[in-house]
Coordinates of C-alpha atoms in Angstrom, one line a residue:
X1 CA 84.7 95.8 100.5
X2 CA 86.2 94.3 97.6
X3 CA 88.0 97.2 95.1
X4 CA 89.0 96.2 91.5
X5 CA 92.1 98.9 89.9
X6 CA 93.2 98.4 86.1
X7 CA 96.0 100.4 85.1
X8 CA 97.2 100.1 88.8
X9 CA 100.7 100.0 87.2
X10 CA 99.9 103.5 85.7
X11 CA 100.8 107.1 87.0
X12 CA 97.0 107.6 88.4
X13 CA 96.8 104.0 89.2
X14 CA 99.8 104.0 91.8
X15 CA 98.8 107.2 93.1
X16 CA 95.3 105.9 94.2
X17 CA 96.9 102.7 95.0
X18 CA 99.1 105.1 97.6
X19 CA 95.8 107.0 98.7
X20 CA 94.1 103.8 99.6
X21 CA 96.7 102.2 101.5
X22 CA 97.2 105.3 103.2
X23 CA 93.6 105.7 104.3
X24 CA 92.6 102.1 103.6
X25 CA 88.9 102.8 103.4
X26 CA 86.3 104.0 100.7
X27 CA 83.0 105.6 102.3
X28 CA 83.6 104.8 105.7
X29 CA 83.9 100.9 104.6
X30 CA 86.9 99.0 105.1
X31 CA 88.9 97.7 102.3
X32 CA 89.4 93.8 102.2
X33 CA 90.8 92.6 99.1
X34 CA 92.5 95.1 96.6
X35 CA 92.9 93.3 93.1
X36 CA 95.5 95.1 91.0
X37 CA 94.9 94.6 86.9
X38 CA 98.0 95.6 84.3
X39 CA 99.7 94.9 81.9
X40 CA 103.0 94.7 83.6
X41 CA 103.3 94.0 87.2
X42 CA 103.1 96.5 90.0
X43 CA 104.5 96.6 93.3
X44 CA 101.4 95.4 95.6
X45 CA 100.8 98.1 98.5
X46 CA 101.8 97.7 102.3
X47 CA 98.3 96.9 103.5
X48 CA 97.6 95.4 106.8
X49 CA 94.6 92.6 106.9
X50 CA 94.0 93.0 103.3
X51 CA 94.2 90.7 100.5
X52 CA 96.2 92.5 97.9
X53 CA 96.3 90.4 94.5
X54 CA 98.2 91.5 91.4
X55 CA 97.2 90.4 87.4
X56 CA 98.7 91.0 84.1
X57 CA 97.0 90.4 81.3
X58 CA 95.1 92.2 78.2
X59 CA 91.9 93.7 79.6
X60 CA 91.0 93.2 75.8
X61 CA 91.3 89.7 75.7
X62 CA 88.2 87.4 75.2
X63 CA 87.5 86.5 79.1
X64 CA 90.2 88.6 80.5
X65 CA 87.5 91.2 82.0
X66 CA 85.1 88.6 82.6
X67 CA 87.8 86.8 85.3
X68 CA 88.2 89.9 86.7
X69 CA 84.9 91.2 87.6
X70 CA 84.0 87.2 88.9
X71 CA 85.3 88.3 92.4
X72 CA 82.3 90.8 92.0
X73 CA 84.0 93.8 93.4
X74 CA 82.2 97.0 95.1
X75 CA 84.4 99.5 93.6
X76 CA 86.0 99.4 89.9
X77 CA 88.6 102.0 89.4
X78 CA 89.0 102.0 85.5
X79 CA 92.1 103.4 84.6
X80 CA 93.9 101.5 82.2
X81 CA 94.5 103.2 78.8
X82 CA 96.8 103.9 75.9
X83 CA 98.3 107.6 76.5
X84 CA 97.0 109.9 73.2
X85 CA 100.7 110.1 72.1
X86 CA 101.2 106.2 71.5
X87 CA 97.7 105.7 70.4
X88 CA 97.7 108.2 67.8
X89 CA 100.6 106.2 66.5
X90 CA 99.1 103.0 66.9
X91 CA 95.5 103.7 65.9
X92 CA 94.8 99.8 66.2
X93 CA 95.8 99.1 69.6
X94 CA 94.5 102.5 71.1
X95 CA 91.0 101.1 69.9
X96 CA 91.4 98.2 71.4
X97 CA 92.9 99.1 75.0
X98 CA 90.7 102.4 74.9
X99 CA 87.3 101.1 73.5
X100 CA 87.0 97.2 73.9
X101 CA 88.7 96.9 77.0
X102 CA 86.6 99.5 78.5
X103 CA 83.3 98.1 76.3
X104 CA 84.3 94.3 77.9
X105 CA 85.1 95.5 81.4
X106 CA 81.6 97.1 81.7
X107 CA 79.7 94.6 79.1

C-alpha cells in the first residue's frame, strides 16, 4: 500500500507520521512506501521494509501535485495548510496553499 502525507512536516503531519510507523498498517494492509510532501524537510520515520521518501516543494506549483500523485498512492493524507493566524495576514498565500494546493492535489 502506497500512502501519500503533505504537511508531514506539520504538528498533525508528524503525529500520524508517528502513528503509522508505530502500527505500520492502514486497514489491515501493510504499508510499503510512505512519501512525505513539505515544504521544509522532515525527519523520515524508523520504518522497517518500507520505502520512506521525503519532498519539498510548493504543492501549489504548476506540476508539483501532479508528480506527486504519479506514484498513484492508496491513501492521501492532505494536511498541508497555512495556520488562520498567518493567512489572515497573508491573504494571498493562504489562498494559494489553502485553495489551489488543495484544488491541484485533487484536480
Amino acid at each position: 500500500m502506497r500512502v501519500l502525507i503533505t504537511g508531514a512536516a506539520g504538528m498533525v503531519g508528524r503525529k500520524l507520521i508517528a502513528r503509522l510507523a508505530r502500527d505500520g498498517q492502514l486497514r489491515g494492509r501493510k504499508i510499503s512506501a510512505l512519501d512525505l510532501h513539505d515544504i521544509v524537510a522532515s525527519e523520515g520515520p524508523a520504518m522497517p521494509g518500507v520505502d520512506v521518501s521525503i519532498r519539498t516543494g510548493d504543492l501549489a506549483a504548476p506540476g508539483a501535485a501532479a508528480s506527486l500523485v504519479a506514484s498513484r498512492p492508496d491513501v492521501i493524507f492532505h494536511l498541508a495548510g497555512i495556520v488562520s493566524g498567518e493567512a489572515e495576514a497573508n491573504f494571498d498565500l493562504g489562498y494559494r496553499v489553502n485553495l489551489d494546493g488543495t484544488r491541484a492535489l485533487f484536480d
